[in-house]
Every structure is written in structure tokens, then in C-alpha cells.
């Protein structure tokens, strides 16, 4: 069977390599996307059977314990798995990953499979297994930000530390945990088009394509982590985002003089109060664009911008694209 063939019943076999201690969400997240695609294809009348034949492969068949302590069942030992169309390697915590990367038989099998399958990919630290197998040599790749330094230790791999996922020919790598879901959605889009992938993203309450990379954490979350001192004020800003807000008003809420407040805010959060307010307004606009089909003028007002043009300028500055381009990802 060559890399473009399917199983006898016409299904594409999707196999996930699971080693002891694997991260459970790395396994179930992407596979849930393929299972949901099967369900939607049947409902749409596009297939009368499962398009994707999903199985777990590992060192041996039977139960294996994941990082959470939950056991999953391995269908086949990896050396018995045949006819795979899409082969994925789940991520795992450092100790488990180190043991897996030291298993030469698994690495040799992965290298052999890369020549046979249509697609081979990794979730999170699974990229380190691909790198140890030589599959990433001469390729661009990514992994979870915490594993980037280790992946950069492979000189023949071009590491993109900020990407959500990377495709280089038939080799795919993705960042941490939920990025495996992004990767699976991308594969669904390749197989069945944007419409189905977008439908699955909506069912899963996800973005089909995220705006940026691993560095773009939620403004709210990132700054709550960085600043206990202004956590209450940040929440107040979110609650009053529609209203005109001045530095003087923020200083009053913080019970500080405007000058002292401005200095302290920059020292704590690394950004001026005005820029931070603009960031969270853009973040709120992103949420509205993804959840509701409202006009830019309406979204601008709901987010506290004085005009649609002010929204466009802020969006371009913080996201690098215009609101109209962002909305295309959802409608």
C-alpha cells in the first residue's frame, strides 16, 4: 500500500503513537477532531461509513497509563501497524519523553513509516521523537515552548519557536497540547475543505486558525499572572471597557496619584495604561468577531473605540491584520 492508498473499506487509517506516560489530551484532543469529522460527514451525506479509521499504536497492545493516571488501550504494537495514512506521535512529560526517545526500535520504525505514510506529525514534545528519528532533518518544525531549547539542540532542524503548528512537505509538528487540535483541524481542511473544518471548529468552540503564535497569550491571563497589585483594576477595566476611560480615572480606581499610577503600572506590566487598555479592547473585538456577525461600527462601540477607523488602526497595530481579514476566519 503506498502513501495515497486507503484501507479496504475506503477509510483513511489515522494512527496515534502512544508511549507510557503520554499526555492524555495530546492523544484524545486531535483524535476527537477526526472522530467528529466522521460524524459530520455521515450527517452531511458525504460518507456512509467512517472516513477515518482511528487506532492507537504503542510498544505492545493492551492498557497503558497516561500522564493523568488514566489508562488508554493500545490496539496494536507499532511494528504490526500497517496501511497507515496519517501517523501522529503524542507528546509526554520530560521523563517519559526521554525514555521514549531512547527506544531505538520505535525511532527506526518512525523513520521507516515517514517514507510510507501520507502524513506524519507530532503533538507537543512528540517533535523530539521525530527529531531523534532524523525525520526533522532539513525541515522547519515547532514544539511546545518549554521544549524549544531541546529541539534547537538538533542543528539540522529549523525551529520556529512561535508557530502553533508547522507543515513541511508531509511532516507536521505542533506546539503544546491544544495545538494538536489545531493541527487536526488543518488536516481535515486539507481532506475535505474549509467548510467542514470551520464547522468542526464551531462545534468545538475553537478558532479555525488562531491569530498569531505561542507568544500571544490572552492579555487578561498574562497580566493577571504578572501583576497581583493591579489584578482588581484589570478586572474593572474589562467590566467598563465600553466606557471612556482616562488615566486619571484608572488612577482614581487604584487610589493613586496619576503620575505615581502611570509609573507603577509600567513597572508592573511593562506597558503604559493607555496601550494596555487598547490591547484589551482589541482582544474583546476579537471575541465579538468570532462569536457574532456584527458590523465593525457596532463592535467598535461595544469595545470602547470612538470610531470604526480607530478600531481598524488598533487592530492593525496589535494583530498585524485588519478586522475584515480576521473575520474571514469565522464567516
XYZ file of C-alpha atoms in Angstrom:
331
model
C 0.000 0.000 0.000
C 1.504 3.347 -0.994
C 1.094 6.573 0.901
C -2.002 7.658 -1.010
C -3.960 4.422 -0.671
C -6.733 3.828 1.829
C -7.854 0.751 3.725
C -10.003 -1.883 2.032
C -13.238 -0.247 3.208
C -12.093 3.128 1.845
C -11.222 4.653 5.201
C -8.021 6.528 5.935
C -6.202 4.995 8.870
C -5.171 7.562 11.492
C -2.728 6.052 13.989
C -1.533 7.735 17.183
C 1.735 6.533 18.714
C 1.255 6.417 22.485
C 4.150 5.725 24.829
C 3.842 5.162 28.596
C 3.213 8.451 30.391
C 1.884 10.206 27.280
C -0.151 13.367 27.835
C -3.782 12.288 27.641
C -5.052 15.456 25.960
C -2.372 15.117 23.279
C -3.989 11.794 22.436
C -7.682 12.496 22.786
C -7.763 16.099 21.507
C -6.653 15.505 17.902
C -8.402 12.136 17.654
C -11.667 13.702 18.801
C -11.440 16.036 15.786
C -11.137 13.091 13.389
C -13.984 11.246 15.149
C -16.176 14.340 14.974
C -15.341 14.677 11.277
C -16.620 11.109 10.767
C -19.880 12.047 12.454
C -20.353 15.246 10.441
C -19.514 13.578 7.116
C -22.213 10.996 7.745
C -24.742 13.638 8.780
C -23.986 15.628 5.627
C -24.424 12.525 3.467
C -20.833 12.738 2.252
C -19.910 9.323 3.621
C -21.937 6.302 4.703
C -19.126 4.989 6.916
C -16.222 6.304 8.946
C -13.835 8.189 6.669
C -11.115 7.975 9.338
C -10.214 4.654 10.938
C -8.663 5.645 14.261
C -6.301 3.434 16.252
C -3.666 3.677 18.958
C -0.285 2.003 18.494
C 2.436 1.538 21.078
C 5.143 -0.713 22.425
C 2.616 -3.511 22.939
C -1.152 -3.932 22.799
C -3.232 -3.502 25.923
C -3.667 -0.736 28.523
C -1.052 1.977 29.008
C -1.093 4.643 31.696
C -1.076 8.293 30.612
C 0.319 11.287 32.484
C -3.007 11.770 34.282
C -3.119 8.179 35.505
C -5.952 7.407 33.105
C -5.358 4.270 31.059
C -5.895 4.047 27.307
C -5.930 0.836 25.276
C -3.279 0.269 22.625
C -4.811 -1.514 19.637
C -1.586 -2.790 18.082
C 2.149 -2.918 18.740
C 3.728 -0.356 16.442
C 5.612 -2.988 14.412
C 2.302 -4.675 13.468
C 0.591 -1.486 12.290
C 0.195 -1.320 8.508
C -1.583 0.765 5.900
C -1.359 3.994 7.881
C -2.376 7.182 6.102
C -1.820 9.706 8.909
C 0.626 8.901 11.697
C 0.749 11.114 14.785
C 3.057 10.986 17.796
C 1.628 12.214 21.096
C 3.593 14.379 23.478
C 4.590 13.464 27.002
C 6.278 14.927 30.095
C 10.102 15.195 30.067
C 10.929 11.915 31.859
C 8.585 9.866 29.668
C 9.824 11.650 26.547
C 13.434 10.914 27.426
C 12.667 7.208 27.765
C 10.714 7.142 24.511
C 13.478 8.948 22.625
C 15.966 6.355 23.863
C 13.972 3.495 22.298
C 15.829 2.878 19.044
C 13.285 0.372 17.723
C 10.478 2.942 17.875
C 12.655 5.635 16.290
C 13.690 3.322 13.454
C 10.054 2.383 12.854
C 9.034 6.072 12.736
C 11.788 6.833 10.207
C 10.611 3.924 8.064
C 6.963 4.974 8.290
C 7.760 8.532 7.194
C 8.579 7.120 3.756
C 5.304 5.196 3.561
C 2.567 7.342 5.061
C 0.841 10.331 3.505
C 1.326 12.417 6.643
C 3.392 12.115 9.798
C 3.122 14.573 12.630
C 3.655 15.272 16.299
C 1.867 16.962 19.135
C 3.848 18.932 21.687
C 7.080 17.159 22.747
C 6.395 14.374 20.256
C 8.520 16.533 17.936
C 11.559 15.394 19.902
C 10.850 11.796 18.884
C 10.639 12.847 15.251
C 13.890 14.780 15.637
C 15.651 11.825 17.247
C 14.410 9.651 14.388
C 16.005 12.052 11.888
C 12.624 12.917 10.368
C 13.001 16.655 11.011
C 16.470 16.967 9.473
C 16.490 19.811 6.960
C 12.933 20.761 7.891
C 11.159 23.582 9.644
C 9.420 22.480 12.843
C 7.946 23.610 16.134
C 7.090 22.202 19.550
C 5.854 23.357 22.947
C 7.693 26.499 24.026
C 9.206 24.662 27.029
C 10.769 22.088 24.681
C 12.069 24.603 22.135
C 15.620 24.742 23.617
C 15.934 20.959 23.379
C 14.647 20.900 19.811
C 17.092 23.683 18.952
C 19.823 21.275 20.021
C 19.286 19.458 16.718
C 21.361 21.611 14.332
C 19.699 20.261 11.183
C 16.232 21.335 12.331
C 14.962 24.855 11.608
C 12.964 25.577 14.756
C 10.097 28.067 14.687
C 9.515 28.754 18.412
C 6.310 30.759 17.946
C 4.304 28.676 15.480
C 1.084 26.945 16.522
C 1.861 24.223 14.012
C 4.171 23.787 11.016
C 3.839 21.762 7.863
C 6.972 20.916 5.867
C 6.055 18.614 2.976
C 4.370 15.606 4.604
C 5.829 16.286 8.068
C 3.750 18.213 10.617
C 4.708 19.447 14.075
C 2.587 21.347 16.574
C 3.010 23.263 19.801
C 1.649 22.310 23.190
C -1.393 20.124 23.813
C -4.363 22.039 22.343
C -2.278 22.926 19.277
C -2.712 19.271 18.328
C -6.385 20.097 17.821
C -5.395 22.984 15.544
C -3.216 20.574 13.592
C -6.039 18.043 13.214
C -8.427 20.752 12.013
C -5.854 21.753 9.406
C -5.647 18.164 8.185
C -9.444 17.983 7.972
C -9.367 21.177 5.894
C -6.826 19.578 3.550
C -9.005 16.485 3.142
C -12.490 17.987 2.974
C -12.208 21.747 2.577
C -12.627 24.795 4.740
C -16.370 24.361 5.231
C -16.157 21.138 7.231
C -13.128 22.307 9.214
C -14.884 25.544 10.113
C -17.990 23.619 11.158
C -15.907 21.387 13.432
C -14.158 24.415 14.936
C -17.519 25.969 15.756
C -18.790 22.727 17.318
C -15.622 22.561 19.418
C -15.883 26.308 20.203
C -12.448 26.952 18.734
C -10.796 29.268 16.218
C -10.201 27.520 12.897
C -6.940 29.463 12.574
C -5.519 31.355 15.511
C -4.225 34.879 15.036
C -0.580 34.539 15.935
C 1.614 32.123 17.782
C 2.515 30.762 21.174
C 3.634 34.176 22.397
C 0.148 35.633 22.030
C -1.419 34.532 25.292
C -4.624 36.194 26.471
C -3.880 39.752 27.585
C -6.094 39.260 30.609
C -4.482 35.998 31.709
C -0.923 37.100 31.031
C -1.229 40.267 33.060
C -3.140 38.684 35.903
C -0.197 36.329 36.197
C 2.304 39.175 36.005
C 0.611 41.562 38.425
C -1.227 40.824 41.651
C -1.121 44.513 42.504
C -3.319 45.589 39.594
C -5.448 42.429 39.219
C -8.558 44.118 40.629
C -8.047 47.159 38.411
C -7.627 44.966 35.325
C -10.955 43.308 36.062
C -12.543 46.743 36.481
C -11.179 47.752 33.062
C -12.770 44.686 31.458
C -16.088 45.396 33.166
C -16.095 49.005 31.975
C -14.497 48.507 28.565
C -17.331 50.251 26.683
C -16.950 53.477 28.635
C -14.454 56.298 28.079
C -11.552 55.553 30.409
C -8.758 58.012 31.170
C -5.503 57.519 33.052
C -6.892 59.830 35.720
C -9.925 57.579 36.146
C -7.727 54.499 36.403
C -5.520 56.213 38.977
C -8.626 57.047 40.986
C -9.724 53.408 40.940
C -6.239 52.393 42.061
C -6.269 55.030 44.810
C -3.050 56.553 43.491
C -1.964 59.848 42.003
C -1.992 59.822 38.172
C 1.781 60.239 37.954
C 2.593 57.543 40.505
C -0.018 55.234 38.983
C 1.379 55.557 35.461
C 4.923 54.796 36.631
C 3.819 51.859 38.781
C 1.669 50.382 36.015
C 4.543 50.413 33.529
C 6.894 48.951 36.117
C 4.453 46.125 36.941
C 3.144 45.283 33.468
C 5.770 46.654 31.096
C 3.246 48.695 29.137
C 1.510 52.051 29.586
C -2.087 52.116 30.875
C -3.279 53.554 27.537
C -1.626 50.811 25.493
C -2.898 48.104 27.828
C -6.436 49.435 27.539
C -6.117 49.407 23.759
C -4.864 45.797 23.886
C -7.811 44.523 25.878
C -10.229 46.416 23.625
C -8.727 44.684 20.598
C -8.936 41.367 22.440
C -12.616 41.988 23.146
C -13.168 42.873 19.483
C -11.628 39.528 18.503
C -14.087 37.732 20.755
C -17.043 39.594 19.262
C -15.899 38.965 15.687
C -15.546 35.240 16.379
C -18.852 34.874 18.243
C -21.210 37.250 16.458
C -21.793 38.542 12.932
C -21.885 42.236 13.867
C -20.735 45.278 11.932
C -17.338 46.811 12.619
C -19.045 50.007 13.752
C -21.109 48.100 16.337
C -18.072 46.164 17.572
C -16.087 49.405 17.847
C -18.753 50.897 20.134
C -19.040 47.758 22.255
C -15.281 47.800 22.817
C -14.982 51.476 23.702
C -13.410 52.729 20.480
C -14.565 56.163 19.394
C -14.907 55.133 15.747
C -14.598 52.267 13.320
C -11.387 53.793 11.998
C -9.874 53.838 15.484
C -10.714 50.129 15.785
C -9.070 49.405 12.426
C -5.872 51.228 13.388
C -5.648 49.497 16.767
C -6.369 46.094 15.237
C -3.670 46.555 12.629
C -1.167 47.663 15.260
C -1.745 44.784 17.671
C -2.728 41.940 15.340
C -0.945 42.853 12.143
C -4.133 42.437 10.099
C -7.360 44.360 9.561
C -10.661 43.372 11.229
C -12.091 42.336 7.859
C -9.235 39.865 7.351
C -9.699 38.493 10.867
C -13.418 37.944 10.343
C -12.802 35.780 7.283
C -11.604 33.090 9.679
C -15.081 32.739 11.108
C -17.570 33.674 8.344
